[in-house]
N, CA, C and O atoms as a printed pandas DataFrame, in Angstrom:
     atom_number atom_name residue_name chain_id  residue_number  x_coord  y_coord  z_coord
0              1         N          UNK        A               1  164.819   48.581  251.419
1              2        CA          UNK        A               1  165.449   47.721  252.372
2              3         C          UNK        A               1  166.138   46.606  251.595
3              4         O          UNK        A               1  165.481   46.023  250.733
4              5         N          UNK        A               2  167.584   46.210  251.855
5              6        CA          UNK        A               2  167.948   45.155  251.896
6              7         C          UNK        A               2  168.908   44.444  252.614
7              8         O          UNK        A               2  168.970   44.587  253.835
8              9         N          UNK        A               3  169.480   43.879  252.167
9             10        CA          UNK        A               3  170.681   42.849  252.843
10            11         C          UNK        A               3  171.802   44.092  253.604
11            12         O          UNK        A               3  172.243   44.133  254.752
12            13         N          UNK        A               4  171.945   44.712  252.824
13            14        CA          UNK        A               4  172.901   45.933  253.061
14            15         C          UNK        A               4  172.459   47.022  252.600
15            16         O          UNK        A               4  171.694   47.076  251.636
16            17         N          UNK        A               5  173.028   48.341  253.440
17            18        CA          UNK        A               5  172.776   49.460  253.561
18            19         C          UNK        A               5  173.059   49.797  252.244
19            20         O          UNK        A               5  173.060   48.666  251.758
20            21         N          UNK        A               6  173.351   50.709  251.121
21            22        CA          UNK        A               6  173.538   50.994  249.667
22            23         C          UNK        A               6  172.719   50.352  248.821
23            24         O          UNK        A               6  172.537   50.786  247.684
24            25         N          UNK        A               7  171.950   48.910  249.410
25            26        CA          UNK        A               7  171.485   48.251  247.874
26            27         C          UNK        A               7  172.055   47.194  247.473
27            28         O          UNK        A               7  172.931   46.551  248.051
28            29         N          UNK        A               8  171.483   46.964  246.306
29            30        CA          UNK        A               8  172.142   45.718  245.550
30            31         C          UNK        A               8  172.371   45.803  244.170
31            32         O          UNK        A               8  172.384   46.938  243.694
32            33         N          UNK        A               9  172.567   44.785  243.377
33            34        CA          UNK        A               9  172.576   45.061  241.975
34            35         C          UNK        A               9  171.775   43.957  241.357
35            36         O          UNK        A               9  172.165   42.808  241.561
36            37         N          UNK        A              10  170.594   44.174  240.553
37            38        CA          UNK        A              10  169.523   43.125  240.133
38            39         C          UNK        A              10  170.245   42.336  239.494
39            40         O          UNK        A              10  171.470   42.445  239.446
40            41         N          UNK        A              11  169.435   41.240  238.794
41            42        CA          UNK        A              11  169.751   40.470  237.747
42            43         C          UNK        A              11  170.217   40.779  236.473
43            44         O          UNK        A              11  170.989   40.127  235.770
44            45         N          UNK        A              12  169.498   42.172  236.179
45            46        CA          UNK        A              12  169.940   43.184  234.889
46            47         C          UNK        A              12  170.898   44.267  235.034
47            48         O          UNK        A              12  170.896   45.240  234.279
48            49         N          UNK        A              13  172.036   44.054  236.369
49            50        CA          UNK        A              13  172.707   44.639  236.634
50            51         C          UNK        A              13  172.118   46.132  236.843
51            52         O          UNK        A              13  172.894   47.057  236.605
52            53         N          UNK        A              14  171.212   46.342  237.136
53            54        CA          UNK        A              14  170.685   47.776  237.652
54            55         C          UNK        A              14  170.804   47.995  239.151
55            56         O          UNK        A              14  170.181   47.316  239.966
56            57         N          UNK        A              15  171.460   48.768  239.404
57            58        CA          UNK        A              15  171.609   49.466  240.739
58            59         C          UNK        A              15  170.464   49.549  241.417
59            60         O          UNK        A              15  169.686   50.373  240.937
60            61         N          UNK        A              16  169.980   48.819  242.644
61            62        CA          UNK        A              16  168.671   49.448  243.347
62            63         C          UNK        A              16  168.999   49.870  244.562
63            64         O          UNK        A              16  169.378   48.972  245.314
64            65         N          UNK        A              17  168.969   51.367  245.169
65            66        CA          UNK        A              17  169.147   51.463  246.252
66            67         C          UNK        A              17  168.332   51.549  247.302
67            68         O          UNK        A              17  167.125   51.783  247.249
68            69         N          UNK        A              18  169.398   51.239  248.884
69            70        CA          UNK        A              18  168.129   50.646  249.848
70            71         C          UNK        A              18  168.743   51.586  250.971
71            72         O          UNK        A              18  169.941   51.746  251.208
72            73         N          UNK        A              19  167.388   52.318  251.768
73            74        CA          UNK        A              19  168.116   53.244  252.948
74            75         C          UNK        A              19  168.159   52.607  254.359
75            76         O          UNK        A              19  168.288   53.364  255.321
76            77         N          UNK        A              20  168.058   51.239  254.555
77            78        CA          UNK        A              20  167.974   50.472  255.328
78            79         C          UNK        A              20  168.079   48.900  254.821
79            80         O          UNK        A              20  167.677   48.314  253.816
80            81         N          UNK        A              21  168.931   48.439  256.188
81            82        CA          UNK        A              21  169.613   46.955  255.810
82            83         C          UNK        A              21  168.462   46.718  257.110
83            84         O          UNK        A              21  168.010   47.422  258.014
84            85         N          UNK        A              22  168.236   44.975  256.524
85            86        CA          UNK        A              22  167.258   43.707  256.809
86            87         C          UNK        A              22  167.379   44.358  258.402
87            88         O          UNK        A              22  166.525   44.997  259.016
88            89         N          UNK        A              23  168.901   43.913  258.880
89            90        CA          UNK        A              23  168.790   43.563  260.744
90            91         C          UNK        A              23  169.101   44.789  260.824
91            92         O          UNK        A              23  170.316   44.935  260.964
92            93         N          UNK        A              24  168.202   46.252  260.778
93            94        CA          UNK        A              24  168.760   47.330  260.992
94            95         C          UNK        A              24  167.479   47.876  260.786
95            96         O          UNK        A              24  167.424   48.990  261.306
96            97         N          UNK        A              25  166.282   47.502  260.164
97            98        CA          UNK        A              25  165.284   48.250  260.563
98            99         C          UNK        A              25  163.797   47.610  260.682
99           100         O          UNK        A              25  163.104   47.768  259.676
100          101         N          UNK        A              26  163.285   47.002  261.623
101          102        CA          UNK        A              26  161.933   45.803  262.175
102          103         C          UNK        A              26  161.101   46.445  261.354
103          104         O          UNK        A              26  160.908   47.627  261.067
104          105         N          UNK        A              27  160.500   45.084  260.934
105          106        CA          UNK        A              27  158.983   45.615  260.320
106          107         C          UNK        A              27  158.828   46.659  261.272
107          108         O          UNK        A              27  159.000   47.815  260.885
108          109         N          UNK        A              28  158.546   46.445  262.392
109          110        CA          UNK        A              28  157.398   47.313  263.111
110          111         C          UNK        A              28  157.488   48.641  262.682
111          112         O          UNK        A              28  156.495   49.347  262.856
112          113         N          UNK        A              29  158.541   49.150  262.123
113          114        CA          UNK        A              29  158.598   50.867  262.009
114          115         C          UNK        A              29  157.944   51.040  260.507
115          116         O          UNK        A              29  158.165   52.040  259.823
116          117         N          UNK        A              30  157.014   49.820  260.025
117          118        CA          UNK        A              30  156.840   50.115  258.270
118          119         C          UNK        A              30  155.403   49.595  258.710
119          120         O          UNK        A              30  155.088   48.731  259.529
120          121         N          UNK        A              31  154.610   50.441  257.858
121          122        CA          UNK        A              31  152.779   50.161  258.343
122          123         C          UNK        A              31  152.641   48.732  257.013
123          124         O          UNK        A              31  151.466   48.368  257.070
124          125         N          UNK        A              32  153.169   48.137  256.257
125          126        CA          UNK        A              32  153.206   47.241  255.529
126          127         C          UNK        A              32  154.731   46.730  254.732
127          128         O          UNK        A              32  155.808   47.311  254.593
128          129         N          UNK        A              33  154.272   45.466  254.334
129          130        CA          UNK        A              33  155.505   45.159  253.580
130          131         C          UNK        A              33  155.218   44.173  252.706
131          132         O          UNK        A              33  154.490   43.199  252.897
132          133         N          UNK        A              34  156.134   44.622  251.236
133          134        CA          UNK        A              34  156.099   43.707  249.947
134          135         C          UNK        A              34  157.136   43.360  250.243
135          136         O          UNK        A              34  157.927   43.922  251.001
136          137         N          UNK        A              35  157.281   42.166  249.547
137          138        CA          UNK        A              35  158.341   41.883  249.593
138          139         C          UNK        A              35  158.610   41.243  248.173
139          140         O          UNK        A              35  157.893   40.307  247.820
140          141         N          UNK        A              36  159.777   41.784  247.207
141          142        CA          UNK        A              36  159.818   41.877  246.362
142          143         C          UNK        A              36  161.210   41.132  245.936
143          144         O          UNK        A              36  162.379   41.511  245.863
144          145         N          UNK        A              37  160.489   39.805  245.672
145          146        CA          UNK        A              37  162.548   38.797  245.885
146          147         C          UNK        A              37  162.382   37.912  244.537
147          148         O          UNK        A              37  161.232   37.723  244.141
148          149         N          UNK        A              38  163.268   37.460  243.943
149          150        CA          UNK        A              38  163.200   36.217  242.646
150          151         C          UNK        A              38  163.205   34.843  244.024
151          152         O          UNK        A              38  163.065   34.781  245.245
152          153         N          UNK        A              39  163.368   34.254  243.284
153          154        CA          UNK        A              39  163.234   32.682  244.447
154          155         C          UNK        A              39  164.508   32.361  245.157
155          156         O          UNK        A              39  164.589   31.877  246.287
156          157         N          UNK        A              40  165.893   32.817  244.045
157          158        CA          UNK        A              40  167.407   32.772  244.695
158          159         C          UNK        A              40  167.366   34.053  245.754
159          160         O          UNK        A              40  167.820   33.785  246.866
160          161         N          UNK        A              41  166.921   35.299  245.574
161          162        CA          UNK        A              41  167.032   35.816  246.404
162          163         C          UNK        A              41  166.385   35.495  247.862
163          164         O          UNK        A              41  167.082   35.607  248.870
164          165         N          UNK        A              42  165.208   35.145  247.922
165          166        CA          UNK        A              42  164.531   34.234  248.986
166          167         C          UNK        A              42  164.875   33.233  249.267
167          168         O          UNK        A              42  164.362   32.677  250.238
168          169         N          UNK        A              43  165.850   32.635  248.545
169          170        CA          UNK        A              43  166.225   30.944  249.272
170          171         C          UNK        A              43  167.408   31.894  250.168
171          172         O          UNK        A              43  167.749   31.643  251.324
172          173         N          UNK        A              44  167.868   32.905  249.419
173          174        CA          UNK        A              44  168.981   33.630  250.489
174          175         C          UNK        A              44  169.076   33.901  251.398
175          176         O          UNK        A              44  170.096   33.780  252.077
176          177         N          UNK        A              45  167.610   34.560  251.869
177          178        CA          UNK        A              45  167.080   35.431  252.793
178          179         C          UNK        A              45  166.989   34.659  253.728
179          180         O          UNK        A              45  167.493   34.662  254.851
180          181         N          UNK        A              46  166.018   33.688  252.987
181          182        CA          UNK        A              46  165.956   32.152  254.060
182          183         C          UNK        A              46  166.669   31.779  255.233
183          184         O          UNK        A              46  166.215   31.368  256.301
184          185         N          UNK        A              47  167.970   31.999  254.857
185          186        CA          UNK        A              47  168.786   31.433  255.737
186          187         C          UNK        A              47  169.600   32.219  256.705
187          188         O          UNK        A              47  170.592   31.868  257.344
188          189         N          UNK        A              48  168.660   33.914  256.665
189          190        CA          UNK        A              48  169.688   35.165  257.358
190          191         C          UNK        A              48  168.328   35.288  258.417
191          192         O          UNK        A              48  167.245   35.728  258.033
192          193         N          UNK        A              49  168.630   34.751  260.007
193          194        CA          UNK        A              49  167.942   34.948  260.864
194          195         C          UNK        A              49  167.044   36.881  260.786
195          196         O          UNK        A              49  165.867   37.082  261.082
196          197         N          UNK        A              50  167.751   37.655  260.455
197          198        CA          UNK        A              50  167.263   38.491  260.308
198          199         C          UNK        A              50  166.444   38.867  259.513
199          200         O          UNK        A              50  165.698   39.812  259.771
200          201         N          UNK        A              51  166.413   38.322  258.571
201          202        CA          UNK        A              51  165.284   38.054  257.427
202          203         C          UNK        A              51  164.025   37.525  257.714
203          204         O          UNK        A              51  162.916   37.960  257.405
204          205         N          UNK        A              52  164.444   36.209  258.548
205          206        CA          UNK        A              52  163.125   35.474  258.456
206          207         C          UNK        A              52  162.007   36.261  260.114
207          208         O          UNK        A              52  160.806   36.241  260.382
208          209         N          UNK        A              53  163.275   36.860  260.840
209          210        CA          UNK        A              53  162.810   37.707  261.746
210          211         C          UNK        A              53  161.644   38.930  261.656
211          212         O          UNK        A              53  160.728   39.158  262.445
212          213         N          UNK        A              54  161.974   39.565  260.530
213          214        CA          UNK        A              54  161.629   40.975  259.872
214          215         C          UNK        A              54  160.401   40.272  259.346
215          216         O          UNK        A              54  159.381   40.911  259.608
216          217         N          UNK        A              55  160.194   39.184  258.702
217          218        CA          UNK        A              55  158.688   38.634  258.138
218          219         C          UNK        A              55  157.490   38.017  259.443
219          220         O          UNK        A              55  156.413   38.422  259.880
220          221         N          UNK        A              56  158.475   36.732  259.746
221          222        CA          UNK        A              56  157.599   36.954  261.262
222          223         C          UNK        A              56  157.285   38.019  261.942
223          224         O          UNK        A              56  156.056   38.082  261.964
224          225         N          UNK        A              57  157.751   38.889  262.508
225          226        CA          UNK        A              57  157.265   39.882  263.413
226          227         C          UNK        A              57  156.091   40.832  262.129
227          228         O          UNK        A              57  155.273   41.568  262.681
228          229         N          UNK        A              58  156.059   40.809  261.131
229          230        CA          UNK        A              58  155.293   41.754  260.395
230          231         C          UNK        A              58  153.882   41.079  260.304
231          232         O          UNK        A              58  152.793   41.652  260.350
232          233         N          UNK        A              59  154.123   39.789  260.172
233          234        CA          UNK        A              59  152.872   38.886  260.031
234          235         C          UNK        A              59  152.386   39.012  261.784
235          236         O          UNK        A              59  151.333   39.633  261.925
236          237         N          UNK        A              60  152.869   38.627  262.770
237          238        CA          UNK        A              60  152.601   38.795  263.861
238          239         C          UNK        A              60  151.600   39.876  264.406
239          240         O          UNK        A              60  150.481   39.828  264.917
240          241         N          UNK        A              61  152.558   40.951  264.049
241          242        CA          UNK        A              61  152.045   42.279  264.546
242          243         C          UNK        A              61  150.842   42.926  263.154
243          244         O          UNK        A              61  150.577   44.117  262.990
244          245         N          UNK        A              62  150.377   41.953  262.450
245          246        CA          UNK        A              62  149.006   41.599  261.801
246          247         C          UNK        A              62  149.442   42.846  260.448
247          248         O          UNK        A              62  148.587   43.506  259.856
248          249         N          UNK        A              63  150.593   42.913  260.248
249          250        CA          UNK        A              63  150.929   43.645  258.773
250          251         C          UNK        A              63  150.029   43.097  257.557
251          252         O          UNK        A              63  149.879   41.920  257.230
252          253         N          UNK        A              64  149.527   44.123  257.031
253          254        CA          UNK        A              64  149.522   43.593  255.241
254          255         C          UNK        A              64  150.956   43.099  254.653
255          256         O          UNK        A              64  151.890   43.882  254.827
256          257         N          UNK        A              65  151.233   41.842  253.954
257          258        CA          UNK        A              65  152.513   41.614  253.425
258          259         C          UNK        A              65  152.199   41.424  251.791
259          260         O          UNK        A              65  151.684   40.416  251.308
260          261         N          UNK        A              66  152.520   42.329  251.224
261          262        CA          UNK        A              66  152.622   41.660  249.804
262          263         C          UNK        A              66  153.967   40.671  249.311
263          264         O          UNK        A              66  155.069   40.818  249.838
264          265         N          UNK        A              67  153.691   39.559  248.136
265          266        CA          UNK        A              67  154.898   38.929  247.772
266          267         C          UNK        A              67  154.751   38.591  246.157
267          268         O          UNK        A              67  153.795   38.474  245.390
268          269         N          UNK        A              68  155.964   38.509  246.057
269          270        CA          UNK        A              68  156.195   38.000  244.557
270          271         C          UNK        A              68  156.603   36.558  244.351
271          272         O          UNK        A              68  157.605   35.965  244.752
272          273         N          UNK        A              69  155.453   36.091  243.536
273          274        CA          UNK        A              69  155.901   34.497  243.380
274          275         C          UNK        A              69  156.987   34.244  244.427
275          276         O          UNK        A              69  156.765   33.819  245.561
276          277         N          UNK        A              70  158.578   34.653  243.756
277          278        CA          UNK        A              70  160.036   34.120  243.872
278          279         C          UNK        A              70  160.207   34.273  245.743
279          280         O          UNK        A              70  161.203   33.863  246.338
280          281         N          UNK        A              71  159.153   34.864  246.352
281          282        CA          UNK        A              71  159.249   35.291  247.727
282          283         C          UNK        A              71  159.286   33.938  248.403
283          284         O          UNK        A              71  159.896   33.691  249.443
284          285         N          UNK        A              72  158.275   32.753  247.409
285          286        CA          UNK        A              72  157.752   31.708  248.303
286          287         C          UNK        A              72  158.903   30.917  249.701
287          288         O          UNK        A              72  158.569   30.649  250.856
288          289         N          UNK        A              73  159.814   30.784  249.260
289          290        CA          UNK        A              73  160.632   30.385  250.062
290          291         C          UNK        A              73  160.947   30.749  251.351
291          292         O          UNK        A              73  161.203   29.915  252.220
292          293         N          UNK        A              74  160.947   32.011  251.546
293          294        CA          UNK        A              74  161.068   32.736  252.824
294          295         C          UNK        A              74  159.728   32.488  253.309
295          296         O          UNK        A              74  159.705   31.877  254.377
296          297         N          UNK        A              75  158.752   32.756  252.879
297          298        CA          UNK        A              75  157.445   33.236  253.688
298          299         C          UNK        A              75  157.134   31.255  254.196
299          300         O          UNK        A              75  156.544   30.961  255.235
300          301         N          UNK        A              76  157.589   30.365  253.368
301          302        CA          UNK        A              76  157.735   28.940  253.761
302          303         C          UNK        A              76  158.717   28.848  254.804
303          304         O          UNK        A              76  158.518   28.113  255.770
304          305         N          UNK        A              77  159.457   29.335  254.722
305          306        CA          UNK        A              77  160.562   29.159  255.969
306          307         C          UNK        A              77  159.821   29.442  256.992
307          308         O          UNK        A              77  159.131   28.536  257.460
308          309         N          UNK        A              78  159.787   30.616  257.520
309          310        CA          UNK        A              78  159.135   31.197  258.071
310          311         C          UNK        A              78  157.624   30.731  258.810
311          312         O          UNK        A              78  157.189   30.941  259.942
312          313         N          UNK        A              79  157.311   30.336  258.165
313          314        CA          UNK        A              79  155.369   29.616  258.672
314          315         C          UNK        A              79  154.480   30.075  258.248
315          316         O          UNK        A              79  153.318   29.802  258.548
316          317         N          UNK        A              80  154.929   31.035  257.297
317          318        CA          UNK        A              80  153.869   32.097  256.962
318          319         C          UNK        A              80  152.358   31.264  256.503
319          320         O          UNK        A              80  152.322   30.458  255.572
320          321         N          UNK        A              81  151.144   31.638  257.355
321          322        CA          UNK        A              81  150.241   31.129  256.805
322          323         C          UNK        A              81  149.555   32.347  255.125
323          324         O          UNK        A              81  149.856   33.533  254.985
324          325         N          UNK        A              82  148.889   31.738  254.406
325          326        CA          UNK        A              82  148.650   32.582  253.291
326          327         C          UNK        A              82  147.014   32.784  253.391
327          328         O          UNK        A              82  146.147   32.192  252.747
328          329         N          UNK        A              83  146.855   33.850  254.447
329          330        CA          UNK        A              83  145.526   34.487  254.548
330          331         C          UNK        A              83  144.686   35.646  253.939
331          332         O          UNK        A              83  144.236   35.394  252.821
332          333         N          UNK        A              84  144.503   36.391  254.255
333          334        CA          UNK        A              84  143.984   37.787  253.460
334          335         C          UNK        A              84  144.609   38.766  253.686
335          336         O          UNK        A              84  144.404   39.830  253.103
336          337         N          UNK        A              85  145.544   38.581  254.628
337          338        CA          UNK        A              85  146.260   39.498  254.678
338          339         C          UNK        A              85  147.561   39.908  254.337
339          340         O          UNK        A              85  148.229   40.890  254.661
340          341         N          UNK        A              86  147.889   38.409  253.213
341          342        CA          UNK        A              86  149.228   38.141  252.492
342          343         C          UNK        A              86  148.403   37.850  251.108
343          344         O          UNK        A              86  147.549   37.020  250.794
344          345         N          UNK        A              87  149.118   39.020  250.369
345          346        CA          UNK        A              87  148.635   39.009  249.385
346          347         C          UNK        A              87  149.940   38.841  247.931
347          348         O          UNK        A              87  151.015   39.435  248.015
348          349         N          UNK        A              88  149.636   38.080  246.871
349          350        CA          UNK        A              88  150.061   37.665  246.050
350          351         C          UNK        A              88  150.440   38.978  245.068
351          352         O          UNK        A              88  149.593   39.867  244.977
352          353         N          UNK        A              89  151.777   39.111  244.293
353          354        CA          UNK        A              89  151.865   39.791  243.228
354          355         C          UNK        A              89  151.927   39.451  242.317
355          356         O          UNK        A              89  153.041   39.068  241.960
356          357         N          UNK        A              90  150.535   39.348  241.130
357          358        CA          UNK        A              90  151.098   38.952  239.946
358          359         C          UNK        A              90  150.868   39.902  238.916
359          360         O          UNK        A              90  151.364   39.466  237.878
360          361         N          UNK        A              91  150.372   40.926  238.761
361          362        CA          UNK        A              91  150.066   42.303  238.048
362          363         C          UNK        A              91  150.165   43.526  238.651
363          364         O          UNK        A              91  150.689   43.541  239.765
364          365         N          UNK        A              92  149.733   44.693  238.111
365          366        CA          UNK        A              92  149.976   45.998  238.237
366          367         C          UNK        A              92  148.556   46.609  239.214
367          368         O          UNK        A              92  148.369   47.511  240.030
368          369         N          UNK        A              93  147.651   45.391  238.494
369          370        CA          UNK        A              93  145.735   45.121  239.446
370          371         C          UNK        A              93  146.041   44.932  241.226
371          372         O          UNK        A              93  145.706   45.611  242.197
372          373         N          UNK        A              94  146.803   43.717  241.077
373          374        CA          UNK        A              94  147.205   43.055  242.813
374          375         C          UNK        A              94  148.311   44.589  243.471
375          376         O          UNK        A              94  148.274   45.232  244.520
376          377         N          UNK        A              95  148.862   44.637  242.695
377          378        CA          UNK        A              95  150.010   46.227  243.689
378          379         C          UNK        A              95  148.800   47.453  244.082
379          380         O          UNK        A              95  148.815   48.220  245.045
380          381         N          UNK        A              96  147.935   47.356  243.161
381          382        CA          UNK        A              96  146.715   48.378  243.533
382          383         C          UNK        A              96  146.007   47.804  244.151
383          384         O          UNK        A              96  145.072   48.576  244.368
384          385         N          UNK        A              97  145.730   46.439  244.838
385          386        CA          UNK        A              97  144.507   46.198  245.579
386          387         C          UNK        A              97  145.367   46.310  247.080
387          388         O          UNK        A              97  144.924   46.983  248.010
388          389         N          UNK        A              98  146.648   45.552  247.162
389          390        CA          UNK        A              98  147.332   45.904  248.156
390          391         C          UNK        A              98  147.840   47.123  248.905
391          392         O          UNK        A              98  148.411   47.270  249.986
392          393         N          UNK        A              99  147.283   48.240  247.602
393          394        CA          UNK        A              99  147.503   49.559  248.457
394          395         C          UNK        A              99  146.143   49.945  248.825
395          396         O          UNK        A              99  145.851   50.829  249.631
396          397         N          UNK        A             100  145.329   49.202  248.161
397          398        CA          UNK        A             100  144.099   49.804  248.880
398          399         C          UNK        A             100  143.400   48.647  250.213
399          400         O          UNK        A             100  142.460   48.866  250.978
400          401         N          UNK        A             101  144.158   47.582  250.111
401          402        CA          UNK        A             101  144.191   46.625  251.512
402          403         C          UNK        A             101  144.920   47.573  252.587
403          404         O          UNK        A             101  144.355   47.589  253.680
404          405         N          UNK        A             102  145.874   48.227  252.491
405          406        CA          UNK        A             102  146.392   48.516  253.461
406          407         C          UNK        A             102  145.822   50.083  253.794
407          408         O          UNK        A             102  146.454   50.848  254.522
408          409         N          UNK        A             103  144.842   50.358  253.307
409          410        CA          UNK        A             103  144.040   51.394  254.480
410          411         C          UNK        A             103  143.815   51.085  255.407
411          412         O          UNK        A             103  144.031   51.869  256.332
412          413         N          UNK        A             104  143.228   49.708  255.698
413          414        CA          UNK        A             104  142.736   49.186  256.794
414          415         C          UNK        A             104  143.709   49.454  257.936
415          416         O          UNK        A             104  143.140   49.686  259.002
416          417         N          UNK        A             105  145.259   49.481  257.974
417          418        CA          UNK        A             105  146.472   50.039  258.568
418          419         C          UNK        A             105  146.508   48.728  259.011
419          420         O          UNK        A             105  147.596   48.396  258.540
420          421         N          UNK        A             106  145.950   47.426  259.771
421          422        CA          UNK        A             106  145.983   45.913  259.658
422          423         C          UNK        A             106  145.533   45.054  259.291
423          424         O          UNK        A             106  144.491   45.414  258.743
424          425         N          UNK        A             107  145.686   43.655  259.199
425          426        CA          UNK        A             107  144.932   42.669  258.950
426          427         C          UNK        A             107  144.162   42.009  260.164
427          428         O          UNK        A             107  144.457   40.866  260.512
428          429         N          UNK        A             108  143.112   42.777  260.847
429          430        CA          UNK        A             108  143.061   42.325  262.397
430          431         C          UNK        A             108  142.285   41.185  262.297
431          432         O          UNK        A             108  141.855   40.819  263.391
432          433         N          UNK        A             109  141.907   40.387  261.203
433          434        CA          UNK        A             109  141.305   38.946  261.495
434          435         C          UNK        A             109  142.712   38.119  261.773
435          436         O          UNK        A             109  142.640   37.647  262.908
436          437         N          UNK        A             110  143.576   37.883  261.336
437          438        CA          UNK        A             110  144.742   37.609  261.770
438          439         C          UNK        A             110  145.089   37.360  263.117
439          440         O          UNK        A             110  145.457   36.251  263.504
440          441         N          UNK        A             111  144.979   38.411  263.887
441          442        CA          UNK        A             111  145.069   38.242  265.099
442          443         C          UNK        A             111  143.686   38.277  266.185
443          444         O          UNK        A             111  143.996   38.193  267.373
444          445         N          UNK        A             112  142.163   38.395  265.870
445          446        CA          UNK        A             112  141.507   38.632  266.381
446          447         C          UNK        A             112  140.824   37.143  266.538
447          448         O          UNK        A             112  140.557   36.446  265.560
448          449         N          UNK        A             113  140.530   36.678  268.140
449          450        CA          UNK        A             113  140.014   35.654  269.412
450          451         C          UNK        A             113  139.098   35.151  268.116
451          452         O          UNK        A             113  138.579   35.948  267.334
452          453         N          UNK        A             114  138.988   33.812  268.018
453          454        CA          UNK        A             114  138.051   33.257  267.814
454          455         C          UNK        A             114  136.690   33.143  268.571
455          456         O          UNK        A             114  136.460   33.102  269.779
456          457         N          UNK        A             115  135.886   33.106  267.523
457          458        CA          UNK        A             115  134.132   33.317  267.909
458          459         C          UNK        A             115  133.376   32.254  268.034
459          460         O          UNK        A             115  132.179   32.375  268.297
């Protein structure tokens, strides 16, 4: 997924392609989401209603979200609180705990009535 349908081109000029653009496909159709941005790309995102749309509704609807440092900006825009069910990327350890967080298929303390 990104900004546009084809992709983008990184920082190292490498081609990454994406089979879906931001306002073209809702979290809801993805059982989780990383989100994988430098900080310019997230101050970007920041400011594309559809962006900050696609994170709210994922956190809402009690998604696992992974992020990378550079994400902070959006998930700040946004309101994102940083619970257990938003999880940090800083190794190859955290991408494996987040795939094994997301068996659970949600984060239902997130959304589940206080006791």
């Amino acid at each position: 997924m990104a900004p546009h349908i084809g992709g983008i081109v990184a920082s190292d000029s490498a081609k990454l392609p994406a089979d879906e653009k931001i306002g073209g496909g809702p979290s809801v159709v993805f059982d989780a989401v990383a989100l994988l941005l430098s900080a310019d790309g997230a101050d970007q995102l920041a400011d594309e209603p559809a962006a900050r749309d696609f994170v709210h509704d994922a956190v809402a609807h009690a998604k696992f979200v992974a992020h990378t440092e550079g994400a902070a900006a959006l998930l700040d825009r946004v309101g994102v609180e940083r619970d257990g069910g938003v999880i940090a990327l800083g190794s190859a350890a955290d991408a494996e705990g987040f795939v094994k967080r997301c068996r659970a298929l949600r984060y239902w303390d997130r959304v589940a009535p206080a006791r």
